Every structure is written in structure tokens, then in C-alpha cells.
Coordinates of N, CA and C and ligand atoms in Angstrom, one line a residue:
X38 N -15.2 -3.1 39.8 CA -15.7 -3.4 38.5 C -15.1 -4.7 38.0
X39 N -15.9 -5.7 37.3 CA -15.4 -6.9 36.7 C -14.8 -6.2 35.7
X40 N -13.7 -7.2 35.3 CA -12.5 -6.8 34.1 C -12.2 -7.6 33.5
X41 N -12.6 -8.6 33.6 CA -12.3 -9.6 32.5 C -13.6 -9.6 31.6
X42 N -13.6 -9.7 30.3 CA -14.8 -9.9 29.2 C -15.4 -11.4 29.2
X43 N -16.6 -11.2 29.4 CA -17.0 -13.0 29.1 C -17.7 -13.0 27.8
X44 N -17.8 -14.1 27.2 CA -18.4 -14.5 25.9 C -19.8 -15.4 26.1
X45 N -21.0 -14.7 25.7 CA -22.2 -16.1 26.5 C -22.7 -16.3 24.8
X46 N -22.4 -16.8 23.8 CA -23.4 -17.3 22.8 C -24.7 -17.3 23.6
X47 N -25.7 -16.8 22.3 CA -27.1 -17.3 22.2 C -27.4 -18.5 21.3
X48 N -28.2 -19.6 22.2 CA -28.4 -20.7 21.7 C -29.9 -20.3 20.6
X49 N -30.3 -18.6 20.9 CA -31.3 -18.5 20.2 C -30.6 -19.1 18.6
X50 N -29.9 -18.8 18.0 CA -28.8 -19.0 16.9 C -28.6 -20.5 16.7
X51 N -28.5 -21.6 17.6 CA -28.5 -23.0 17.8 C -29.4 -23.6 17.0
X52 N -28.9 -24.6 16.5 CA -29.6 -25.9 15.6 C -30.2 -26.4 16.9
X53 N -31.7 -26.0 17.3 CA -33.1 -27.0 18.1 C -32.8 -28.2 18.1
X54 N -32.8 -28.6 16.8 CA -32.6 -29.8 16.9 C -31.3 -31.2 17.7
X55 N -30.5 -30.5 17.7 CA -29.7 -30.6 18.5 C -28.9 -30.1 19.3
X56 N -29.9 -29.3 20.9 CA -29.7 -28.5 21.8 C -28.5 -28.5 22.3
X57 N -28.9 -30.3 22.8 CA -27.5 -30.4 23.6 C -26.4 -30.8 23.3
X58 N -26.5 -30.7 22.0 CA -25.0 -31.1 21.9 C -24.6 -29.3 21.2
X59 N -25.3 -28.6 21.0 CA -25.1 -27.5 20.4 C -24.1 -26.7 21.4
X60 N -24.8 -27.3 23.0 CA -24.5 -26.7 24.4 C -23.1 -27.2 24.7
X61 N -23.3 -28.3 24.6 CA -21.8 -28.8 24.3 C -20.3 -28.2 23.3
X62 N -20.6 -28.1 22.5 CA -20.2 -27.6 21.3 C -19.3 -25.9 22.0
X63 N -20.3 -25.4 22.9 CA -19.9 -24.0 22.7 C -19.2 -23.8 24.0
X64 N -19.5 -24.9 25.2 CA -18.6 -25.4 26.2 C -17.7 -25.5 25.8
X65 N -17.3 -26.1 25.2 CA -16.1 -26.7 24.6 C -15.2 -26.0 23.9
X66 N -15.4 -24.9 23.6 CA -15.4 -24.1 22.5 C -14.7 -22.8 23.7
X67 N -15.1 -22.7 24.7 CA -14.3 -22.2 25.5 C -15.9 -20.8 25.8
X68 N -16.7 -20.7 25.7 CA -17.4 -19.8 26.2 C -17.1 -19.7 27.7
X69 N -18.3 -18.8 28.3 CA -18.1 -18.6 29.6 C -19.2 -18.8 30.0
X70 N -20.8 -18.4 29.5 CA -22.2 -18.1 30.0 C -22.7 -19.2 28.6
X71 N -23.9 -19.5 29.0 CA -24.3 -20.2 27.7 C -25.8 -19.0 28.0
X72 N -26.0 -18.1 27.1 CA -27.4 -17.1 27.0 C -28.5 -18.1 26.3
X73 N -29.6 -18.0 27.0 CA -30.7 -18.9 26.8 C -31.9 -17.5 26.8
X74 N -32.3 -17.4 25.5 CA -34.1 -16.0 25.0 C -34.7 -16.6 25.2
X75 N -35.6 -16.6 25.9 CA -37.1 -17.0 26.3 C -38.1 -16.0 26.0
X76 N -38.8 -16.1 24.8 CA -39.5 -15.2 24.4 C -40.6 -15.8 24.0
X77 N -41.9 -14.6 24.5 CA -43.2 -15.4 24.7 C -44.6 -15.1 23.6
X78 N -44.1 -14.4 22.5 CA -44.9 -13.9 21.0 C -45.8 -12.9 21.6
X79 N -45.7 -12.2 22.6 CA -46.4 -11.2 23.8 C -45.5 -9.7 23.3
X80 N -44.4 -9.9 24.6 CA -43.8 -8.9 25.2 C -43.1 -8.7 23.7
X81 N -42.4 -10.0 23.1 CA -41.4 -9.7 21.8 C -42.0 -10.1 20.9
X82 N -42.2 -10.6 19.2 CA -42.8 -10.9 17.9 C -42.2 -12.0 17.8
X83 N -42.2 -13.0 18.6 CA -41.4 -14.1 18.4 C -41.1 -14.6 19.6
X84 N -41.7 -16.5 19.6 CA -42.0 -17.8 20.8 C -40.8 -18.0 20.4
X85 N -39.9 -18.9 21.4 CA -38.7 -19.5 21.8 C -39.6 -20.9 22.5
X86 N -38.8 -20.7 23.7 CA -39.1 -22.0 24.7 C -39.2 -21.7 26.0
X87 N -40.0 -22.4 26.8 CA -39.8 -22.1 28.0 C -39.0 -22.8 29.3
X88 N -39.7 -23.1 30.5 CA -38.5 -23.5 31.3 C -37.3 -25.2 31.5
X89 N -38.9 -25.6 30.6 CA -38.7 -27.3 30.5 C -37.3 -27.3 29.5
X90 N -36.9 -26.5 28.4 CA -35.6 -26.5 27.8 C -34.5 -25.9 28.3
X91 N -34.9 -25.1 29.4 CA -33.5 -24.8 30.4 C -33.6 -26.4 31.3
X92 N -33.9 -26.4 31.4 CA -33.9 -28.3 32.3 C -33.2 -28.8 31.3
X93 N -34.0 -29.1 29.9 CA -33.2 -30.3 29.2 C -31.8 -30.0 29.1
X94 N -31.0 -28.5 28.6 CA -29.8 -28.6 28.6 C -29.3 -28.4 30.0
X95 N -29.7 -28.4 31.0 CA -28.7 -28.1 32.7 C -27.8 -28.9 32.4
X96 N -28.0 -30.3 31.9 CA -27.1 -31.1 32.1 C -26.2 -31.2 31.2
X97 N -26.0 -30.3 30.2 CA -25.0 -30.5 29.1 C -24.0 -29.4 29.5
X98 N -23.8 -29.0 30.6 CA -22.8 -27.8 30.9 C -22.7 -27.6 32.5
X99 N -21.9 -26.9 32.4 CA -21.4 -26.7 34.2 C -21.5 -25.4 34.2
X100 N -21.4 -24.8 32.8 CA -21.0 -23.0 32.8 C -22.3 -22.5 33.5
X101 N -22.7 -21.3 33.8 CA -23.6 -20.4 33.9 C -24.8 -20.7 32.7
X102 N -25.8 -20.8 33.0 CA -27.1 -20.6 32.2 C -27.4 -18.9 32.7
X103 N -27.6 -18.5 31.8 CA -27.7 -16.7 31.7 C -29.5 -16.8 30.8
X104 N -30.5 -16.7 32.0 CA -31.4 -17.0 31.2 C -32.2 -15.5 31.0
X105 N -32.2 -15.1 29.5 CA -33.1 -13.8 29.0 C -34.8 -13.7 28.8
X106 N -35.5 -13.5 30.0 CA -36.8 -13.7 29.7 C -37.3 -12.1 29.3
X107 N -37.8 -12.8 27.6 CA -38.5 -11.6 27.3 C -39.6 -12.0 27.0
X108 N -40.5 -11.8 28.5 CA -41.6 -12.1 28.2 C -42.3 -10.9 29.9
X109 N -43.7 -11.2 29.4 CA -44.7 -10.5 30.1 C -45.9 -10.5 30.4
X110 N -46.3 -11.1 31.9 CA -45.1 -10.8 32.7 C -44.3 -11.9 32.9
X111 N -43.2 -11.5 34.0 CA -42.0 -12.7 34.0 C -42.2 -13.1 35.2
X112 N -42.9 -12.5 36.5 CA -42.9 -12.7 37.5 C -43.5 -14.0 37.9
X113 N -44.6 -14.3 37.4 CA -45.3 -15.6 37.5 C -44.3 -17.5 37.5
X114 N -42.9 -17.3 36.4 CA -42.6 -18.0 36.2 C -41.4 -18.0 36.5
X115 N -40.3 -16.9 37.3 CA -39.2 -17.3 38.2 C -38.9 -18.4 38.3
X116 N -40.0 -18.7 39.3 CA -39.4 -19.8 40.3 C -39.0 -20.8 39.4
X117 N -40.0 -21.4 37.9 CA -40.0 -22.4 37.3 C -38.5 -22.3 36.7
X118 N -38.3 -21.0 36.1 CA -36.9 -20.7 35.4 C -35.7 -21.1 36.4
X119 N -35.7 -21.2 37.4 CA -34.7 -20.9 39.0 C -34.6 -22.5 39.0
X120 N -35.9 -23.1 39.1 CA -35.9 -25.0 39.6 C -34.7 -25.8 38.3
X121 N -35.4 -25.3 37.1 CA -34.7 -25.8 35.7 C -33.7 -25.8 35.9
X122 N -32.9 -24.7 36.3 CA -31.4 -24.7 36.8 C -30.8 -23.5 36.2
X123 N -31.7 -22.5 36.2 CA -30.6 -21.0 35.5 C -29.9 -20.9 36.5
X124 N -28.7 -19.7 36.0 CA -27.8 -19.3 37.2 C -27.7 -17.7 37.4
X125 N -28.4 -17.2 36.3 CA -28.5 -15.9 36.5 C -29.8 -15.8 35.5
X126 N -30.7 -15.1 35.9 CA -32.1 -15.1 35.5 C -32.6 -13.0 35.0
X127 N -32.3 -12.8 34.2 CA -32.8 -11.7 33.8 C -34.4 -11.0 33.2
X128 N -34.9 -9.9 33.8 CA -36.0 -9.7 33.3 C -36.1 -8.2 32.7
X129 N -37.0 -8.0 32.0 CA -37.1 -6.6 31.8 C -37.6 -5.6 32.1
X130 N -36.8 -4.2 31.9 CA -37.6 -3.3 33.0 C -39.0 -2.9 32.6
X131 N -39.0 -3.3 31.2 CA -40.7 -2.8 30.4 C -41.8 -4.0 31.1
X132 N -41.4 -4.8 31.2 CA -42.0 -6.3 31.5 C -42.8 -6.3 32.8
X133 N -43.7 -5.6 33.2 CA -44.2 -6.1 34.8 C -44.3 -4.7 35.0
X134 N -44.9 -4.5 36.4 CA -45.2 -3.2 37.5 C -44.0 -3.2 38.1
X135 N -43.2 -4.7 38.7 CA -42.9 -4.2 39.8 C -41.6 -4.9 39.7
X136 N -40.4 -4.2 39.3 CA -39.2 -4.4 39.1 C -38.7 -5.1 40.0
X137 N -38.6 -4.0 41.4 CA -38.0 -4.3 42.6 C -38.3 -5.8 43.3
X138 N -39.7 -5.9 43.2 CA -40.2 -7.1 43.3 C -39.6 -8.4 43.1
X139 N -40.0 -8.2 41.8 CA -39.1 -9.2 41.0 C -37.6 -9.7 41.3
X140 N -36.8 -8.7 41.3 CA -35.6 -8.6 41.4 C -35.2 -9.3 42.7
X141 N -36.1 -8.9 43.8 CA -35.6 -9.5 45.3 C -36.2 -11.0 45.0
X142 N -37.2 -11.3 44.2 CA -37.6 -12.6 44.4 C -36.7 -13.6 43.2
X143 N -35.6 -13.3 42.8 CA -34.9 -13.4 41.9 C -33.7 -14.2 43.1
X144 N -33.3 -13.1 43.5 CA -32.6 -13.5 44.6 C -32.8 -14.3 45.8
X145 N -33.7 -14.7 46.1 CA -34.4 -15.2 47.3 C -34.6 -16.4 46.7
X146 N -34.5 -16.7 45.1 CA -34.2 -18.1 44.6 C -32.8 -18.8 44.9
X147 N -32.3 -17.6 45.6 CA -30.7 -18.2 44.9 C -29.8 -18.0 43.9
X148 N -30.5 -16.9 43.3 CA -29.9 -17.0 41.9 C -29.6 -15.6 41.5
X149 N -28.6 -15.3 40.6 CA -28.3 -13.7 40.3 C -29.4 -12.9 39.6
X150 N -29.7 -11.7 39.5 CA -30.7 -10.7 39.1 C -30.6 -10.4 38.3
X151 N -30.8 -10.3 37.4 CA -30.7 -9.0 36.2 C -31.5 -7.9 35.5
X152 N -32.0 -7.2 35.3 CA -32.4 -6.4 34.3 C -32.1 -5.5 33.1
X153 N -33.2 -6.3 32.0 CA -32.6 -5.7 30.5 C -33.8 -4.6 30.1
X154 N -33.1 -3.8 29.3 CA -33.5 -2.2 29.2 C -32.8 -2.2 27.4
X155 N -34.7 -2.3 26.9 CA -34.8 -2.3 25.4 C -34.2 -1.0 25.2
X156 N -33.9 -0.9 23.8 CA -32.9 0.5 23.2 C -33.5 1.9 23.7
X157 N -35.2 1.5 23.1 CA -35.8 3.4 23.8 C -35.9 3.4 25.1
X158 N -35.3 2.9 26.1 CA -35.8 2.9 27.4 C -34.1 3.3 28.1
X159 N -34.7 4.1 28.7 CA -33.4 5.3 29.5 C -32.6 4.3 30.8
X160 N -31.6 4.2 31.2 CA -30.8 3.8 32.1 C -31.5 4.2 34.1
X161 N -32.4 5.8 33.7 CA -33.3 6.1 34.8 C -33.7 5.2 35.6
X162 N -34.2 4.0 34.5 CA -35.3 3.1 35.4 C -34.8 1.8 36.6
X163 N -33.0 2.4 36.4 CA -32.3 1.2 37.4 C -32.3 2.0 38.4
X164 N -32.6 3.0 38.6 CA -31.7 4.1 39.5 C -31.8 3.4 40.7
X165 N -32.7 3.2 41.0 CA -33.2 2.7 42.1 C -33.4 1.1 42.9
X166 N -33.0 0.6 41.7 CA -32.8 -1.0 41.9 C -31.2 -1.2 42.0
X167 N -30.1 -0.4 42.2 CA -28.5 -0.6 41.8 C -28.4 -2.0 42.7
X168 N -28.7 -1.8 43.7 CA -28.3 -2.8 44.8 C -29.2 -3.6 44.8
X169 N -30.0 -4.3 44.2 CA -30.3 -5.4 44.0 C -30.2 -6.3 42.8
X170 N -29.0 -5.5 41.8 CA -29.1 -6.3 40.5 C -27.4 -7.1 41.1
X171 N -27.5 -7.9 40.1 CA -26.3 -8.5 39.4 C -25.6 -8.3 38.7
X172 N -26.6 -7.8 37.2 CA -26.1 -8.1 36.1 C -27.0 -6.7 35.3
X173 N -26.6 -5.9 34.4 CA -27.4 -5.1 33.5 C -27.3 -5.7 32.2
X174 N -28.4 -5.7 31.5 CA -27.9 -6.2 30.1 C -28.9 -4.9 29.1
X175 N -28.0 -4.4 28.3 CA -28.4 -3.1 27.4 C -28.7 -4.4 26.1
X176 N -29.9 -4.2 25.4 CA -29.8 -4.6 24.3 C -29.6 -3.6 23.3
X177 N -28.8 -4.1 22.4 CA -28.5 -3.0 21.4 C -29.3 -3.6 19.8
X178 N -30.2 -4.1 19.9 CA -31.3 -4.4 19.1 C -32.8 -4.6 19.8
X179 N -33.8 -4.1 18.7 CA -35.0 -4.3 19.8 C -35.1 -6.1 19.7
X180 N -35.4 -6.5 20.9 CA -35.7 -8.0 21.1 C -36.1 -8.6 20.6
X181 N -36.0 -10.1 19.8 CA -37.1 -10.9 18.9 C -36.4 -12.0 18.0
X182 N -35.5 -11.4 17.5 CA -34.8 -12.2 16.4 C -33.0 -12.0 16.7
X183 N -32.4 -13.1 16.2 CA -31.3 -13.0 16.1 C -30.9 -12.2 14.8
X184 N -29.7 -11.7 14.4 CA -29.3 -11.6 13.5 C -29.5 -10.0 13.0
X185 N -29.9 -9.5 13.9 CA -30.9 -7.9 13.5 C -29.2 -6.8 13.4
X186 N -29.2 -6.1 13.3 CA -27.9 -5.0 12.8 C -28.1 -4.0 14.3
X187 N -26.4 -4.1 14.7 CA -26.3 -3.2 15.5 C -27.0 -2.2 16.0
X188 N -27.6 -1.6 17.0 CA -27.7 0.0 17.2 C -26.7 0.6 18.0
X189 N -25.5 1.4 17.3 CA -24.7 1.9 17.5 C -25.0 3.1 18.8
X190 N -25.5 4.2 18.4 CA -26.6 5.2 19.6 C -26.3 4.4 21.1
X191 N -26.5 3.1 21.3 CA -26.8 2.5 22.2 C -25.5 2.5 23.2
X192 N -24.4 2.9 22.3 CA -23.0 2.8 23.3 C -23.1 4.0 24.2
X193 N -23.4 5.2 23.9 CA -23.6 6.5 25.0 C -24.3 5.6 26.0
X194 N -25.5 4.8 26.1 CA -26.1 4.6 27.2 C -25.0 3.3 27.9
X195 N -24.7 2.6 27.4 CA -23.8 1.9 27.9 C -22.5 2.3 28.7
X196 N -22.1 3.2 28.2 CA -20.8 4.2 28.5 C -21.6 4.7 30.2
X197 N -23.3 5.7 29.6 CA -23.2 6.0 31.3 C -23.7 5.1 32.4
X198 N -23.9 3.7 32.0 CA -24.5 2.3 32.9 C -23.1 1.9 33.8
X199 N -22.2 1.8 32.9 CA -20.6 1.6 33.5 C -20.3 2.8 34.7
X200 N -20.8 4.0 34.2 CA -20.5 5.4 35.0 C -21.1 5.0 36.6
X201 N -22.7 4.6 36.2 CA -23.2 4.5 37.2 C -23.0 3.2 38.4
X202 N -23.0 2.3 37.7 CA -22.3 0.9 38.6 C -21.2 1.3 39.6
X203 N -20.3 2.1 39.1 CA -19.3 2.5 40.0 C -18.8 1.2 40.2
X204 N -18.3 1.0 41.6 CA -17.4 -0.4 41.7 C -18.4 -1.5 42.4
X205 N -19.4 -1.2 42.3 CA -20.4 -2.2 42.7 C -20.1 -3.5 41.7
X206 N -20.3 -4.9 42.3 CA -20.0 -5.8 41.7 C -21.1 -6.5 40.7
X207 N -21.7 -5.2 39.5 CA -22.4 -5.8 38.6 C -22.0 -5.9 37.7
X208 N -22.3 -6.8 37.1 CA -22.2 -7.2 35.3 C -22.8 -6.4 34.7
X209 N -21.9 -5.8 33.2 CA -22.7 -5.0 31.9 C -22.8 -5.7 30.8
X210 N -23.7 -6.3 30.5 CA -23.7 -7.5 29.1 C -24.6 -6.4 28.3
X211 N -24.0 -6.8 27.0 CA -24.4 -6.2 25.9 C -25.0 -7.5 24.7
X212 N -26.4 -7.2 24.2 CA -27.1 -8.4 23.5 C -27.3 -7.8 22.1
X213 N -27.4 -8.4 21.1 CA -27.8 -7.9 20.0 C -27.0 -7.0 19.0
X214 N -26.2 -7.7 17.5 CA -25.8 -7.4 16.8 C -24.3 -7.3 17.2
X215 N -23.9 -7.9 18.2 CA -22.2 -8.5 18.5 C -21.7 -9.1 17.9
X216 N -20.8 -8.9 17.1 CA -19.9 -9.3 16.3 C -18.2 -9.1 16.2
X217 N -17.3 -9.3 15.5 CA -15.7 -8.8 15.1 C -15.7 -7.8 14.7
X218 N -17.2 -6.9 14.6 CA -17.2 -5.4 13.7 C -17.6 -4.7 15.1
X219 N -18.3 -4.8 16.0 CA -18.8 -4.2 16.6 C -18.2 -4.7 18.5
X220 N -17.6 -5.6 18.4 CA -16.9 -5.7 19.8 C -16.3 -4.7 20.3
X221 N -15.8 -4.3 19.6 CA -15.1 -3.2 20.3 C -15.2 -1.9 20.9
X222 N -16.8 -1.8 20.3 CA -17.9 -0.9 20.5 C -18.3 -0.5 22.0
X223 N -18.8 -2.0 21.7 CA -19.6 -2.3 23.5 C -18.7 -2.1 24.4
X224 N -16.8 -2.9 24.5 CA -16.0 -3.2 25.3 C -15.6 -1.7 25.9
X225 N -15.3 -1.0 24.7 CA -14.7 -0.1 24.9 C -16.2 0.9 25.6
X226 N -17.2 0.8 25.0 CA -18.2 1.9 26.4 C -18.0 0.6 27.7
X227 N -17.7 0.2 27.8 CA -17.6 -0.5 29.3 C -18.3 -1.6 30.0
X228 N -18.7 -2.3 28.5 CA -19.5 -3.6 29.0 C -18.6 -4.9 29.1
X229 N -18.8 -5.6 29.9 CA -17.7 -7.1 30.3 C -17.9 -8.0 29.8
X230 N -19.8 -8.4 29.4 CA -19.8 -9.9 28.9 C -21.0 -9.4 27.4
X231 N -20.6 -10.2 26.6 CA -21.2 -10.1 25.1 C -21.8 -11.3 25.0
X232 N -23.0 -10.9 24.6 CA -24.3 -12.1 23.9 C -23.9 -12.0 22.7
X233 N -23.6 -13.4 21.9 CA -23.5 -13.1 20.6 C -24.4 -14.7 20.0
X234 N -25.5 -14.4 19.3 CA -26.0 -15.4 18.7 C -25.3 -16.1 16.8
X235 N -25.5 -15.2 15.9 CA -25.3 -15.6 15.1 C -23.5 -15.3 15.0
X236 N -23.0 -14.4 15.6 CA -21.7 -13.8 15.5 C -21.0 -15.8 15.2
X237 N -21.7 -16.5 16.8 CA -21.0 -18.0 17.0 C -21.4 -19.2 16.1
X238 N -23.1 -18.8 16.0 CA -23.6 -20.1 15.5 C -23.5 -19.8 14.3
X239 N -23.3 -19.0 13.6 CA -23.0 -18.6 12.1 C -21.8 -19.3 11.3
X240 N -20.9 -19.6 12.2 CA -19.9 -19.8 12.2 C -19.8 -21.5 12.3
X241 N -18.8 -22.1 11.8 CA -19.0 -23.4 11.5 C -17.6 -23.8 12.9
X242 N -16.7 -22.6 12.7 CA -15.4 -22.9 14.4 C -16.1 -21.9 15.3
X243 N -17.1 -22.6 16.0 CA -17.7 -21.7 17.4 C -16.2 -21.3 18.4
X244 N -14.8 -21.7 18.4 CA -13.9 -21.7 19.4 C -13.2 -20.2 18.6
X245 N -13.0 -20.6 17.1 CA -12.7 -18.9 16.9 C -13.6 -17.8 16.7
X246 N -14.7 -18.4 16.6 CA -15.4 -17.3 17.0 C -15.3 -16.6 18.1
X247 N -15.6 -17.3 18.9 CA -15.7 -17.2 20.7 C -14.4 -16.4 21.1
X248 N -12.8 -17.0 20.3 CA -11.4 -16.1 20.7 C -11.4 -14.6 19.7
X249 N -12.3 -14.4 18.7 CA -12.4 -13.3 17.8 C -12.9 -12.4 19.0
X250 N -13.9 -12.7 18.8 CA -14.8 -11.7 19.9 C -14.3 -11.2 21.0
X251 N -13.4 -12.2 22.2 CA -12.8 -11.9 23.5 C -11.6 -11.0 22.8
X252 N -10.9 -11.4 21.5 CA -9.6 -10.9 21.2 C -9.7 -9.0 21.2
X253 N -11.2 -9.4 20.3 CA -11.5 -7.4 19.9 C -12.0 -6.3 21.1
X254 N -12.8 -7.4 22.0 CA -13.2 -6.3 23.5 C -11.9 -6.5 24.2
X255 N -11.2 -7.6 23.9 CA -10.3 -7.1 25.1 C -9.3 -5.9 24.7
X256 N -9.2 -6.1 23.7 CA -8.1 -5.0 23.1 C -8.8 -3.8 23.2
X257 N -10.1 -3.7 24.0 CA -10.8 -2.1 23.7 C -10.7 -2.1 25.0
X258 N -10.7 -2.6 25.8 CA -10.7 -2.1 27.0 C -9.6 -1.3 27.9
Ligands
LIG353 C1 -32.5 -10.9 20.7 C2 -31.9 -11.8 21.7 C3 -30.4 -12.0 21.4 C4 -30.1 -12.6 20.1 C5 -28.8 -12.1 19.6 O1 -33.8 -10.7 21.0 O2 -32.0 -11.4 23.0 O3 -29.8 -12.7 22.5 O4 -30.0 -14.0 20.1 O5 -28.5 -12.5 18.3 P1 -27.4 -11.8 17.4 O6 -26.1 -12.0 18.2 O7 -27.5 -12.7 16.2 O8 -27.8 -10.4 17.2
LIG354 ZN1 -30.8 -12.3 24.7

């Protein structure tokens, strides 16, 4: 099991207007992943960007690009996500026919797997994919907007995602409504890396943000 907690801000939360230096900002700032939503007004209620803005920021960071496509389908545009320069490329399990698919052609880029599993959708749907993911990411808000309020409920499923991983070397990231109120939530059911959008960019010191957040999961774990 990974044991150290990582911190990946969502740049969904970011001043557009100044991406890269936003990217910068939260490097610097001491993150670990920089989370990048890619949402296509389809699959979620709400356009973001697509792969040409994982390109423009590649170059403002060295960290991990953790790219969230919530869109459908996702399969079509991998590859473009993968060239841009993500370093771990997540898709959904609602998103597409063919999970497995996806997932191996995820890896066959080069790049880590992931699959995210909206709040009504049961942990069942990995069963079968364990060994070819990377990373699980539970959202604990339904997908679309930053800023939306916890779903608490969501820690049981998280609790048995950790159960299930066993000591396989995958990531448990938790997205949506992470904050100093609720860190401790997610850490303590057993997740390692937290998406926090507005938790950082809300915040005018992204660096105490970023040590608030690692300070409260780590103390839960
Ligand atoms: C929601 C996105 C999240 C979002 C989190 O659809 O996947 O990554 O930016 O924002 P906060 O942390 O503000 O809930
Ligand atoms: Zn996200």
C-alpha cells in the first residue's frame, strides 16, 4: 500500500487566465500531482479544455500531470491526452463500453491508468480491472463544478476500495469537496492522494493550504 498522502490541486479552481503561472504557483507551493478536469458539456454539465491545454502547461512543471477526463467517450482521445504530456490519465467507469480496453490502451501509452467511479456507482465495477489500474479515484461529489459540498456516504465506499487493493501498488485519490474539514475523512477511510480545487485556489497561501491538507490526512492515517 502507498503511505505517504499526496496533495494534487485542481487547476479546475485556477485563474485561466494565467495557467501557467497558476502551475507554477502550486509547484512551488510544494504539491505533488497537478490534477487537470477535462470535461466535455456531455458526460458532465460543464466544458473545461482539452488536450492542447495539457501541452500548454507540460512545460510549467516537472510534477505528475494527473489528467481527469470526464468526458464520453474518452477512448477516442487517449492518445492525444498521453502526446500532450499527462502522466497518469484517468477515465470513467460510466464513460465508454469498454473499461478494460481502455485501460490497457492507457498503458500501452506509457502512462499510468486510472479509473473514476461517480458517487452512485458501486466499487463492483473494478473487480475485474484490479490489475490493470494504477490509480482509483472515488469522487465524493457528482462531477462538473468545483466547489460543490462533500458526500460524506462516500467514505464506506472508500474504506472498502482500500480493503480491496490489498497491497497491490495502486493509488486511492479522493476528488470533490476536500478540504481542513473533511481531510481527515477520506485519509482516515484509506485514500493517499486528495484532489483539492477550491480547498487551494481559494486560498490566497496555496503552500498553507497544500501543508493544512497533508497536516490533517496525515494525522488520520
Ligand atoms: C469536479 C472535479 C474536481 C473539482 C474539485 O468535477 O473533478 O477535481 O475541481 O473541486 P473542489 O475541491 O472545489 O471540490
Ligand atoms: Zn477531478
Amino acid at each position: 500500500m502507498t503511505s505517504n498522502i499526496l496533495i494534487a490541486p485542481s487547476i479546475l479552481s485556477a485563474d485561466f487566465a494565467k495557467l501557467g503561472e497558476e502551475v507554477r504557483a502550486i509547484d512551488a507551493a510544494g504539491c505533488d500531482w497537478v490534477h487537470v478536469d477535462v470535461m466535455d458539456g456531455h458526460f458532465v454539465p460543464n466544458l473545461t479544455f482539452g488536450a492542447c491545454v495539457v501541452a500548454a502547461i507540460r512545460p510549467h512543471t516537472k510534477k505528475p500531470l494527473d489528467v481527469h477526463l470526464m468526458i464520453d467517450p474518452a477512448a477516442p482521445y487517449l492518445e492525444d491526452f498521453a502526446h500532450a504530456g499527462a502522466d497518469i490519465i484517468t477515465v470513467h467507469a460510466e464513460a465508454g463500453k469498454h473499461l478494460d480496453r481502455s485501460l490497457q490502451v492507457i498503458r500501452d501509452l506509457g502512462k499510468k491508468a486510472g479509473v473514476a467511479l461517480n458517487p452512485a456507482t458501486s466499487e463492483s465495477v473494478i473487480a475485474h480491472v484490479l490489475d490493470k489500474l494504477d490509480l482509483i479515484l472515488v469522487m465524493t461529489v457528482n462531477p462538473g463544478f468545483g466547489g460543490q459540498k462533500f458526500i460524506e456516504a462516500q467514505c464506506e465506499k472508500i474504506a472498502r476500495i482500500r480493503a480491496m487493493i490489498g497491497e497491490r501498488p495502486i493509488d486511492l485519490e479522493v476528488d470533490g469537496g476536500v478540504n481542513p474539514q473533511t481531510a481527515h475523512l477520506v485519509a482516515g477511510a484509506g485514500a493517499n492522494v486528495l484532489v483539492a480545487g477550491s480547498a487551494v485556489f481559494g486560498n490566497g497561501d496555496y503552500a498553507a493550504s497544500i501543508a493544512a491538507l497533508r497536516d490533517k490526512a496525515v494525522a488520520a492515517r
